[in-house]
Short mmCIF file of N, CA and C in Angstrom, two decimals:
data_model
loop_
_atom_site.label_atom_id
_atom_site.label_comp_id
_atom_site.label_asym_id
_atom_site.label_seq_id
_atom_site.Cartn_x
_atom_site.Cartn_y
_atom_site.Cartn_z
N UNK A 1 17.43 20.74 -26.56
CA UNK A 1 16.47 19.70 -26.86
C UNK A 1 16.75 18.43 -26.06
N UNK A 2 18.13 18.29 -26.16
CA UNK A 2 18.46 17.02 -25.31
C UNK A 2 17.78 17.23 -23.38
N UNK A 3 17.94 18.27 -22.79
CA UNK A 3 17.39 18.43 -21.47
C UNK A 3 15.55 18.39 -21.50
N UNK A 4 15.36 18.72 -22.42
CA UNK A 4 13.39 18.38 -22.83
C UNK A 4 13.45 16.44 -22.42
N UNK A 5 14.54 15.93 -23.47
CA UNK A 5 13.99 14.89 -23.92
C UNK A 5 14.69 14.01 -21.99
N UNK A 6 15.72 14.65 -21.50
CA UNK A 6 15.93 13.81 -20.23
C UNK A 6 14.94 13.78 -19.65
N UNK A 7 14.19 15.20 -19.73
CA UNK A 7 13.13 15.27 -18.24
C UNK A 7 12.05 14.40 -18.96
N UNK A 8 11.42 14.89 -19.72
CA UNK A 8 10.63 13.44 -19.83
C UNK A 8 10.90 12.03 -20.01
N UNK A 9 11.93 11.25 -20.02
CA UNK A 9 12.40 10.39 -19.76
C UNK A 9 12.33 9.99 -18.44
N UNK A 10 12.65 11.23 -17.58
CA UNK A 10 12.80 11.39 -16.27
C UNK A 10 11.40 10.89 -15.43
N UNK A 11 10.44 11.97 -16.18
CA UNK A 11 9.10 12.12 -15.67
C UNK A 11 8.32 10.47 -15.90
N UNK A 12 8.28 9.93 -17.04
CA UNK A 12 7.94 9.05 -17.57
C UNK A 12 8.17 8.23 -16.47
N UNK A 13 9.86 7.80 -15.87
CA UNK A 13 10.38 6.75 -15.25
C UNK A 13 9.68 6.79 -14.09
N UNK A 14 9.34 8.02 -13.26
CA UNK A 14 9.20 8.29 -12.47
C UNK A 14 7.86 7.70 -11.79
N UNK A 15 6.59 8.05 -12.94
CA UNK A 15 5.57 8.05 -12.73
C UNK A 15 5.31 5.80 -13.09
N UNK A 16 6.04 5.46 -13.95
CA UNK A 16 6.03 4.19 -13.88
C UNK A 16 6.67 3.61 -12.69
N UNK A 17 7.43 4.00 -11.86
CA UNK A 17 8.04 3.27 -10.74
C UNK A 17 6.61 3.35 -9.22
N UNK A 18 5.86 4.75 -9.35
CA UNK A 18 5.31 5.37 -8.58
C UNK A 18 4.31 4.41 -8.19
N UNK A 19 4.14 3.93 -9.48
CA UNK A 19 2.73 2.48 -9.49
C UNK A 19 3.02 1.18 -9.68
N UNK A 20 4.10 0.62 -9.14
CA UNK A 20 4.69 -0.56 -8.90
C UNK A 20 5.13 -0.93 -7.57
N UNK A 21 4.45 -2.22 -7.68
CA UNK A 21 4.60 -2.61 -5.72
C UNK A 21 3.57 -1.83 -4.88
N UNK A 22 2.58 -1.28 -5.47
CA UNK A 22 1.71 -0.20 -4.83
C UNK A 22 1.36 -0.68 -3.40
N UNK A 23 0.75 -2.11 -3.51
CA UNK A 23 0.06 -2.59 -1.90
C UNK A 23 1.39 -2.84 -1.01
N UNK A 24 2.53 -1.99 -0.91
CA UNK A 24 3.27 -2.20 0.30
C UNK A 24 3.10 -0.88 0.87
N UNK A 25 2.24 0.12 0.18
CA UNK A 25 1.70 1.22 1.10
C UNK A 25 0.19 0.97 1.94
N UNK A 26 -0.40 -0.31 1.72
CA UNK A 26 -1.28 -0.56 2.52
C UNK A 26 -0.92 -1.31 3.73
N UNK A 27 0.32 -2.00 3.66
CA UNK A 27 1.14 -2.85 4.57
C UNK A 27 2.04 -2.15 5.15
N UNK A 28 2.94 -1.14 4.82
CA UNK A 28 4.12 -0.74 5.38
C UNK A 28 3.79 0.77 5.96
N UNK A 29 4.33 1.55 7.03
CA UNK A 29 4.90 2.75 6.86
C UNK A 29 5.24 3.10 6.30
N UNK A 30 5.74 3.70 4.95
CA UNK A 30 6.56 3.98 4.08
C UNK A 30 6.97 5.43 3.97
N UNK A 31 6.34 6.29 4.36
CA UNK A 31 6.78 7.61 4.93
C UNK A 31 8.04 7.93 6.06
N UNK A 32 7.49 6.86 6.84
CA UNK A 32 8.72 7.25 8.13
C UNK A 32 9.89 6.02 7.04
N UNK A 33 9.19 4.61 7.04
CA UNK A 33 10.67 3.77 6.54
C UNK A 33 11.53 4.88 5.21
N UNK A 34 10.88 5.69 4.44
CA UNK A 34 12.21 6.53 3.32
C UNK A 34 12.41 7.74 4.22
N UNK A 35 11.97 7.57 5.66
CA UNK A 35 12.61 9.23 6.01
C UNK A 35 13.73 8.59 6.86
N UNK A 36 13.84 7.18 7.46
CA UNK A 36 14.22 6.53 8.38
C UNK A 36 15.76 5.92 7.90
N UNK A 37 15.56 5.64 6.85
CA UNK A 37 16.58 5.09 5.97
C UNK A 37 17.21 6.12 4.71
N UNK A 38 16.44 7.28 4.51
CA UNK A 38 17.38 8.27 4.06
C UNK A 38 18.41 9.04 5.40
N UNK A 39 18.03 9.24 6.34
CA UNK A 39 18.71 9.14 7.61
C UNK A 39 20.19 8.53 7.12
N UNK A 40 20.10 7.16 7.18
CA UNK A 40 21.04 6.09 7.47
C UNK A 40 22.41 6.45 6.33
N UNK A 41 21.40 6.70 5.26
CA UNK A 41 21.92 6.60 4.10
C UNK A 41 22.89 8.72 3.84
N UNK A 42 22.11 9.52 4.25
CA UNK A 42 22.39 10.77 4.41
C UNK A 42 21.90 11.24 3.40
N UNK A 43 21.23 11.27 2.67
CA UNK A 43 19.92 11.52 1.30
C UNK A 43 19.24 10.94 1.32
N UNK A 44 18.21 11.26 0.59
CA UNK A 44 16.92 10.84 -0.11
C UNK A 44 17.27 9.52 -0.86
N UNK A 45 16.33 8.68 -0.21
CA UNK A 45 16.56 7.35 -1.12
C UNK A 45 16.11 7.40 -2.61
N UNK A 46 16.99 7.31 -3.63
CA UNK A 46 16.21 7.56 -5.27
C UNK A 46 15.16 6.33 -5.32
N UNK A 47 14.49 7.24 -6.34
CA UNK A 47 13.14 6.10 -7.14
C UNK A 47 13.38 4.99 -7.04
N UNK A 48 14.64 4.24 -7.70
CA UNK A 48 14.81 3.08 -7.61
C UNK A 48 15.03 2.45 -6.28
N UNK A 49 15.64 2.72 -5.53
CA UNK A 49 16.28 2.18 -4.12
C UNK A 49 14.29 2.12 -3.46
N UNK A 50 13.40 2.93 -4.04
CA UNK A 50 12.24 3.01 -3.34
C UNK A 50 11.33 1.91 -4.04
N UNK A 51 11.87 2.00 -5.32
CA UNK A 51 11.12 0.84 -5.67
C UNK A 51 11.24 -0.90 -5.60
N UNK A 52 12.56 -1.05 -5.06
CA UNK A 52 13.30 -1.97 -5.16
C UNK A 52 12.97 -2.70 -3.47
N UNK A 53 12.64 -1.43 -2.69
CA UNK A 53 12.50 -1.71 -1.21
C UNK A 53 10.64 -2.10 -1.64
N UNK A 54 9.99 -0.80 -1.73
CA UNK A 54 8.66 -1.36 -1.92
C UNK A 54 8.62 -3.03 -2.71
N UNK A 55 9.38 -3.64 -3.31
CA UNK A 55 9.52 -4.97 -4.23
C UNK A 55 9.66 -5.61 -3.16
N UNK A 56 10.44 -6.19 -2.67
CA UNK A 56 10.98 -6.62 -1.10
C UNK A 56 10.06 -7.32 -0.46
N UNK A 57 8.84 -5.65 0.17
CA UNK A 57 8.30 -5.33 0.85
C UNK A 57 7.02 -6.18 0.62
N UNK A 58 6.43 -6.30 -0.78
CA UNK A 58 5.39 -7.13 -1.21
C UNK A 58 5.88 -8.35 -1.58
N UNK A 59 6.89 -9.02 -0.63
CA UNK A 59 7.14 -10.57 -0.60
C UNK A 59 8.02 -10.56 -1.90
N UNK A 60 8.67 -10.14 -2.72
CA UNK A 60 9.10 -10.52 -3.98
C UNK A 60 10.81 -10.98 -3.97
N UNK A 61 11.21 -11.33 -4.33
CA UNK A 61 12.61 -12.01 -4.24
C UNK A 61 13.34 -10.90 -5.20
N UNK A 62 14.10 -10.79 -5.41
CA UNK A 62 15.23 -10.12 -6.22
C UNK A 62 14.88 -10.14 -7.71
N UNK A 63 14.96 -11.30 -8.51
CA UNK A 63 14.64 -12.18 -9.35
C UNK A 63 13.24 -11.97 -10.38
N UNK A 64 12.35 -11.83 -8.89
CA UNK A 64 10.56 -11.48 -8.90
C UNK A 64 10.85 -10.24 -9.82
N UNK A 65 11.41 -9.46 -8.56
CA UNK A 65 11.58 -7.87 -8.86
C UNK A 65 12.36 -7.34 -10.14
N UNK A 66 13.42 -7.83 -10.39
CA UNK A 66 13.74 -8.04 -11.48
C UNK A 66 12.85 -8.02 -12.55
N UNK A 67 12.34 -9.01 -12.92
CA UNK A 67 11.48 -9.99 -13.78
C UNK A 67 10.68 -8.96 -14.00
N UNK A 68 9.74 -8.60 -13.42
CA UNK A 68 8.38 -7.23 -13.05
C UNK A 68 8.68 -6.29 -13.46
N UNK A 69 10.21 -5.74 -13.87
CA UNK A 69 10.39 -4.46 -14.06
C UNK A 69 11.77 -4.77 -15.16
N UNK A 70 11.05 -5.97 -15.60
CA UNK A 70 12.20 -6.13 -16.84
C UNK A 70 13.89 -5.70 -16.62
N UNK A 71 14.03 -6.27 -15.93
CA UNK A 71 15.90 -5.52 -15.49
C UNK A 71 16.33 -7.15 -15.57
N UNK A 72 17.91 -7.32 -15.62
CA UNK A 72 18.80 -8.01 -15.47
C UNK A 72 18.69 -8.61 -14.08
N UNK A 73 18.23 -9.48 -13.03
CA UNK A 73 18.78 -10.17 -12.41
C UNK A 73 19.64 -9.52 -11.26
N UNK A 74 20.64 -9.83 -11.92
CA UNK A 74 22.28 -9.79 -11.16
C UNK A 74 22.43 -8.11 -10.79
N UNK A 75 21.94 -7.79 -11.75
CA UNK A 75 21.76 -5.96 -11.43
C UNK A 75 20.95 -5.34 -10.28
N UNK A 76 19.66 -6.19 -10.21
CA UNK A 76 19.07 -5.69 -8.76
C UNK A 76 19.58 -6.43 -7.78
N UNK A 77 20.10 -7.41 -8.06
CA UNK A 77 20.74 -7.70 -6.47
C UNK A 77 21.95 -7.31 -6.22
N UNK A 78 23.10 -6.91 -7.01
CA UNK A 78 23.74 -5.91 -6.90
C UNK A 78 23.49 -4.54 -6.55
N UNK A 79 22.44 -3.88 -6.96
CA UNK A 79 21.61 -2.82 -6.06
C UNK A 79 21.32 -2.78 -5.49
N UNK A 80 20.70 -3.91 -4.49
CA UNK A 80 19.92 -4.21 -3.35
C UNK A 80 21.29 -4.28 -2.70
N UNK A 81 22.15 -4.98 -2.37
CA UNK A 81 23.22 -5.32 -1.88
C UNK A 81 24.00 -3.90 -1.56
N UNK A 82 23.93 -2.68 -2.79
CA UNK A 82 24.70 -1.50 -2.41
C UNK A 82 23.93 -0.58 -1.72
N UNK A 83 23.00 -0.79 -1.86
CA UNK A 83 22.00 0.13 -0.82
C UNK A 83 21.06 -0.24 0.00
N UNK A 84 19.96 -0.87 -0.50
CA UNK A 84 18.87 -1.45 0.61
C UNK A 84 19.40 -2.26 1.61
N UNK A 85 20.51 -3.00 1.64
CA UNK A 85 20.27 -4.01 2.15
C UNK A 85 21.48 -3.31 3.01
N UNK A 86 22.33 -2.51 2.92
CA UNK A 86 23.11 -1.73 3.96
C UNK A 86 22.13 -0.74 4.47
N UNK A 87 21.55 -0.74 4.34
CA UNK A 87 20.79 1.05 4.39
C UNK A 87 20.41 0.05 5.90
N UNK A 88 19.55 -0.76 5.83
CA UNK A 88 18.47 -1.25 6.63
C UNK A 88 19.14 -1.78 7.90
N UNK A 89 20.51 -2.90 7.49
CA UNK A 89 21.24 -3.97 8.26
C UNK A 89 22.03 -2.53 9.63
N UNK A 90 22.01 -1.00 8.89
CA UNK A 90 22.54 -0.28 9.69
C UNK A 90 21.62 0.38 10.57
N UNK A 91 20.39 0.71 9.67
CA UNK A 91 19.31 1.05 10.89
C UNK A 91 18.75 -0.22 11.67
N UNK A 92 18.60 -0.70 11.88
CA UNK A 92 18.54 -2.41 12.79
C UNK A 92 19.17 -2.84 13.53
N UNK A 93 20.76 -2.14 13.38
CA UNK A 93 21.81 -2.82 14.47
C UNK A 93 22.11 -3.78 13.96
N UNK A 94 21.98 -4.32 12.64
CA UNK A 94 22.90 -5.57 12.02
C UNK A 94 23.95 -5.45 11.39
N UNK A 95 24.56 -3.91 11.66
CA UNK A 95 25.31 -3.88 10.58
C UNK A 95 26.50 -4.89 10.39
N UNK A 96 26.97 -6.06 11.46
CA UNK A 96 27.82 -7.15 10.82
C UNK A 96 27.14 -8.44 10.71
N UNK A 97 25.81 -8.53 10.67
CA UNK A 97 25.19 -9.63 10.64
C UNK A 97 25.21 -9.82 8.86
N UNK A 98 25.56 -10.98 8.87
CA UNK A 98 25.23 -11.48 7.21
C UNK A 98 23.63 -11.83 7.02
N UNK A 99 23.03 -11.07 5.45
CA UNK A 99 22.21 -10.94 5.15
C UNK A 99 21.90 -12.76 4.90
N UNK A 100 20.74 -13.46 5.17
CA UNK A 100 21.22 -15.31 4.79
C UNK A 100 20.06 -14.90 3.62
N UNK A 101 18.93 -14.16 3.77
CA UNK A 101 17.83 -14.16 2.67
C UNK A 101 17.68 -13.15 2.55
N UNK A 102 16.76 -12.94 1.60
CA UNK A 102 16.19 -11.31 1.04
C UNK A 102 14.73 -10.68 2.05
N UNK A 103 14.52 -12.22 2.26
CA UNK A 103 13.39 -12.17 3.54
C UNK A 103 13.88 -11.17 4.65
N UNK A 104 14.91 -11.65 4.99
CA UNK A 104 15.28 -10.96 6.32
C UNK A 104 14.69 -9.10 6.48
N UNK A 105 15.00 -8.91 5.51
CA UNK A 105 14.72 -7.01 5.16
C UNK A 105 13.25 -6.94 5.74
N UNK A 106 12.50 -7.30 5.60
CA UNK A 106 10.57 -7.39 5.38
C UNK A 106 10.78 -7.72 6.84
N UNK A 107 11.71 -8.84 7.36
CA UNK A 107 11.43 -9.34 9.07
C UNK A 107 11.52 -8.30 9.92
N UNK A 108 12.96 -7.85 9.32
CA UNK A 108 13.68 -6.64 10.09
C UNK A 108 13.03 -6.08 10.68
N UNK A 109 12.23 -5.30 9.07
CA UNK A 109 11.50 -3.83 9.07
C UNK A 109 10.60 -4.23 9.97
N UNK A 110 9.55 -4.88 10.05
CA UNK A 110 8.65 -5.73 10.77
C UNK A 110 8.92 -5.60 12.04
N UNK A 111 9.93 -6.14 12.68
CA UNK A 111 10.00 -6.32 14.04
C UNK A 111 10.78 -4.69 14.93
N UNK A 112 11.03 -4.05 13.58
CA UNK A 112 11.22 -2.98 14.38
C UNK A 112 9.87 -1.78 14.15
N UNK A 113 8.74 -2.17 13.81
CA UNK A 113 7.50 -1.99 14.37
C UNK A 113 7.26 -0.85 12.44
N UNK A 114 7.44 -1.33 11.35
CA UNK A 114 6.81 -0.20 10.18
C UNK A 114 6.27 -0.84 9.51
N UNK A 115 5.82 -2.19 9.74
CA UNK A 115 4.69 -3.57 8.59
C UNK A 115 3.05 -2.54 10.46
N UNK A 116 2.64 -1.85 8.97
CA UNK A 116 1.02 -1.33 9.40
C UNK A 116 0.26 -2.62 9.87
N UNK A 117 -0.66 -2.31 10.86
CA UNK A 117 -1.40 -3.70 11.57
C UNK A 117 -2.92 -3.41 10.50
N UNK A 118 -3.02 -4.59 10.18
CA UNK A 118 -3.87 -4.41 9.00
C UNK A 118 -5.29 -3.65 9.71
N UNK A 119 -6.36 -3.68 8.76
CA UNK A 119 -7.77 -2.82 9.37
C UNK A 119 -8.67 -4.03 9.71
N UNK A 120 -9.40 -3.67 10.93
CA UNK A 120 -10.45 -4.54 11.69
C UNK A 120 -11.39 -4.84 10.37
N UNK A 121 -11.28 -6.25 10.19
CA UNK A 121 -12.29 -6.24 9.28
C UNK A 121 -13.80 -7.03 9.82
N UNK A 122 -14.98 -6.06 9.24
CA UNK A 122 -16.32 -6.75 9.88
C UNK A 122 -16.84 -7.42 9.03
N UNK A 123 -17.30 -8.19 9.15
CA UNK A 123 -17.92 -9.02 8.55
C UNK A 123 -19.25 -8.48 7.68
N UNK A 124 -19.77 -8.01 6.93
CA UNK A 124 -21.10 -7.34 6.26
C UNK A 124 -22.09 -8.15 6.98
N UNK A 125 -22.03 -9.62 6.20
CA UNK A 125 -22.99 -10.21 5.82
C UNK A 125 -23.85 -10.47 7.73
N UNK A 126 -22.43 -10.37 8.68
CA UNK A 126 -23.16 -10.69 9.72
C UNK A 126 -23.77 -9.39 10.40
N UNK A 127 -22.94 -8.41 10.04
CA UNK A 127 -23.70 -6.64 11.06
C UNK A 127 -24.68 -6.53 10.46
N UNK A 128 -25.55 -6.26 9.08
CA UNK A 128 -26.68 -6.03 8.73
C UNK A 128 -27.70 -7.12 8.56
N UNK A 129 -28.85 -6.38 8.77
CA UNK A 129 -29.96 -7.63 8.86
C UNK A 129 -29.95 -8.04 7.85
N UNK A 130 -31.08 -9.21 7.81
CA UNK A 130 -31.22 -10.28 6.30
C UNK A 130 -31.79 -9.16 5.38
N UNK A 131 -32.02 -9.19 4.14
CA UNK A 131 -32.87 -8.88 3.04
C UNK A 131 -32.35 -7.42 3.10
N UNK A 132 -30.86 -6.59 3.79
CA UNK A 132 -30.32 -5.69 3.10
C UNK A 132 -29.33 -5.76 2.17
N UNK A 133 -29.28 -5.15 1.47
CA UNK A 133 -28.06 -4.98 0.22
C UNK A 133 -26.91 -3.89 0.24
N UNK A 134 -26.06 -4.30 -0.41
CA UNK A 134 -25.10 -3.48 -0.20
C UNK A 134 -24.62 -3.61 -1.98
N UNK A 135 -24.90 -2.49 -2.55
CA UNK A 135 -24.76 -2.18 -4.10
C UNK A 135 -23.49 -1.47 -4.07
N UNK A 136 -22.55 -1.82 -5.26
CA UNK A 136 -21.73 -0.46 -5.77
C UNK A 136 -21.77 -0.09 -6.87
N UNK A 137 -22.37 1.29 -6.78
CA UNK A 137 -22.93 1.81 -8.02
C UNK A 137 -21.72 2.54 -8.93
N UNK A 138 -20.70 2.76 -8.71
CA UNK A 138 -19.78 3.22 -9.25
C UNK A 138 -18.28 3.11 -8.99
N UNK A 139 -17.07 3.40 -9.63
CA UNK A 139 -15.86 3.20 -9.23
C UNK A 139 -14.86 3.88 -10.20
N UNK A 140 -14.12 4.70 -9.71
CA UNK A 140 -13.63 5.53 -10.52
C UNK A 140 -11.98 5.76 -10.17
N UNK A 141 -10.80 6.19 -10.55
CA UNK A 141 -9.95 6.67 -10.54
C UNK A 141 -9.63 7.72 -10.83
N UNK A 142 -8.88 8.96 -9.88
CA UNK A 142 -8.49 10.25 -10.67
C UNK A 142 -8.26 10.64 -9.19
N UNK A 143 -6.64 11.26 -10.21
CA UNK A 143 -5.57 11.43 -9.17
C UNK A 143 -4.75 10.76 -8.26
N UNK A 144 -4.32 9.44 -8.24
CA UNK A 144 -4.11 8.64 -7.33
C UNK A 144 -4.97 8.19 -6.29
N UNK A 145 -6.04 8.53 -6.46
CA UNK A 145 -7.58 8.04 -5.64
C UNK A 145 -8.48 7.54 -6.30
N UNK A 146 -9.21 6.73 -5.14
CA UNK A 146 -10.12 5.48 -5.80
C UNK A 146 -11.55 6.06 -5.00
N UNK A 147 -12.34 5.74 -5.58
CA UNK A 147 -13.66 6.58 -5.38
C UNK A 147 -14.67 5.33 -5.39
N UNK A 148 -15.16 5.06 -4.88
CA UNK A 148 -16.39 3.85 -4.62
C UNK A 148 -17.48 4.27 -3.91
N UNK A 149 -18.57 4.55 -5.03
CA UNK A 149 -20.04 5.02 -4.66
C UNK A 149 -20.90 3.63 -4.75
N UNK A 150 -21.67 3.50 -2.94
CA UNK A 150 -21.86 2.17 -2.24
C UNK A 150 -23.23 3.21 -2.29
N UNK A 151 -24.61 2.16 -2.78
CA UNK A 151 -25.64 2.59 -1.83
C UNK A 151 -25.92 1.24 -1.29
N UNK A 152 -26.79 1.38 -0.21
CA UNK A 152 -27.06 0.56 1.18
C UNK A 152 -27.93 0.82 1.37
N UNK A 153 -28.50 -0.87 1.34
CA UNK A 153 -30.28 -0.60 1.29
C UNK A 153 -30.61 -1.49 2.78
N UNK A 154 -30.66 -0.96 4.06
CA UNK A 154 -31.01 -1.76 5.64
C UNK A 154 -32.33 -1.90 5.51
N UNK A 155 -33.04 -2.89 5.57
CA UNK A 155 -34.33 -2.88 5.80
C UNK A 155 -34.47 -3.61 7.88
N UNK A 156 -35.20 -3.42 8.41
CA UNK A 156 -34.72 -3.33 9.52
C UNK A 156 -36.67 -3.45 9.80
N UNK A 157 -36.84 -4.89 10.69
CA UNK A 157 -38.35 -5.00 10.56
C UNK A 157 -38.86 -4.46 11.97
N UNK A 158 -40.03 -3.98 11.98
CA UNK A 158 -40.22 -3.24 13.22
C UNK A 158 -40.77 -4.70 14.38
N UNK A 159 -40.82 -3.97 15.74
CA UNK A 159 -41.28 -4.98 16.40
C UNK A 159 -42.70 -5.37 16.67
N UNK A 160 -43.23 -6.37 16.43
CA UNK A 160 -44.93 -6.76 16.17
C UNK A 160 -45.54 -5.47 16.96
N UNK A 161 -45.18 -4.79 18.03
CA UNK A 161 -46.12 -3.94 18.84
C UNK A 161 -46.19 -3.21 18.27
N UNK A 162 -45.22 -2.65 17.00
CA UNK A 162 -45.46 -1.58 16.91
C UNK A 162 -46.14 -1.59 15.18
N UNK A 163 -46.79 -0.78 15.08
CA UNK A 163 -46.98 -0.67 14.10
C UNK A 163 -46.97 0.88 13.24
N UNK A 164 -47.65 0.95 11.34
CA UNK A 164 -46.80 1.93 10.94
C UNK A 164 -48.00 2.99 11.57
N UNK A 165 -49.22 2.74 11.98
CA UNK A 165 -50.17 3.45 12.05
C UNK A 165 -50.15 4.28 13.49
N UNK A 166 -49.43 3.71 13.85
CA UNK A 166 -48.71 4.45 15.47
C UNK A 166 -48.05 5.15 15.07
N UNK A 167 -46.69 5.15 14.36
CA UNK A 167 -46.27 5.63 14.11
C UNK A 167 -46.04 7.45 13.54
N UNK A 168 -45.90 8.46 13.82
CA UNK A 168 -46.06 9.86 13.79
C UNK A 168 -44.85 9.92 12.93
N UNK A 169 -45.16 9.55 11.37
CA UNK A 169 -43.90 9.96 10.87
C UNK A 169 -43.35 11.72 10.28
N UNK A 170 -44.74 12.79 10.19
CA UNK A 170 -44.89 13.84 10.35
C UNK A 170 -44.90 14.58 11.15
N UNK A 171 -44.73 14.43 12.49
CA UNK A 171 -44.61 15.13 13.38
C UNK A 171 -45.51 16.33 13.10
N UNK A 172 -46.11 16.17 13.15
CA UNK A 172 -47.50 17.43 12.85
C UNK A 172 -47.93 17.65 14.03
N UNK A 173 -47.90 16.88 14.80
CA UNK A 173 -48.33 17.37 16.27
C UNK A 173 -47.77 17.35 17.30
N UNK A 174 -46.39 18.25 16.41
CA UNK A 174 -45.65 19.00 17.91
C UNK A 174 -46.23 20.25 18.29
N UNK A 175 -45.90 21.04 19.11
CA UNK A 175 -46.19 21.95 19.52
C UNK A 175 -45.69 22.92 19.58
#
């Protein structure tokens, strides 16, 4: 009974760490940075060491991170200190450089090219003509995916020459 009650303990922890710090997977590599730094490290970085880096990663101080995930303080930066912050200072080539901030980790990672270059963003209001809309008719979650049903209404005015009576919108007289 006691091995029932670890794994779900287990499972539980797991799935709460999974969804914390989430937007440093819109910012970071994070695939290559835990394959990059389990490397360094010679295992798999655990949940925590992943969650503690994803914390970091979304600007948060020790403290922050702490605080957010209800822990002691002195305990994550003692964690950070036994792992993240060696893990990284060794893949970087710092390994005798003294850590001066918690910043430094986020610079590091950064300048050795795994902070994602964000997405071209267009402007709506200026690519579509006046008097179209852009509705969202729905929004959903399931499965770790986000689902956003957009309809888009272009109205798009024709040019004075032409008109709708010209127009062959049946094609009835092809051949």
């Amino acid at each position: 009974m006691l091995d029932f009650h670890q794994e779900l303990h287990t499972h539980l922890f797991m799935a709460s760490t999974n969804d914390r710090f989430v937007e440093a997977e819109s910012r970071w590599d994070l695939k290559t940075l835990y394959a990059d730094l389990a490397a360094v490290k010679g295992k798999p970085l655990t949940p925590v060491e992943k969650l503690h880096l994803r914390g970091l990663l979304c600007g948060n101080s020790p403290a922050e991170i702490a605080e957010k995930l209800q822990k002691n303080p002195k305990g994550v930066e003692t964690d950070l200190c036994a792992s993240i912050y060696k893990y990284v200072k060794g893949f970087v080539g710092k390994g005798i450089e003294k850590i001066e901030n918690w910043r430094n980790i986020a610079e590091w990672l950064e300048d050795a090219g795994y902070k994602t270059k964000p997405p071209a963003k267009l402007p709506i209001q200026d690519a579509l003509p006046k008097n179209s809309a852009v509705n969202i008719s729905n929004i959903s979650i399931d499965n770790n995916q986000i689902t956003i049903d957009v309809l888009l209404q272009i109205i798009i005015p024709l040019p004075s020459e032409l008109s709708i009576q010209n127009l062959d919108l049946n094609d009835n007289n092809a051949n």
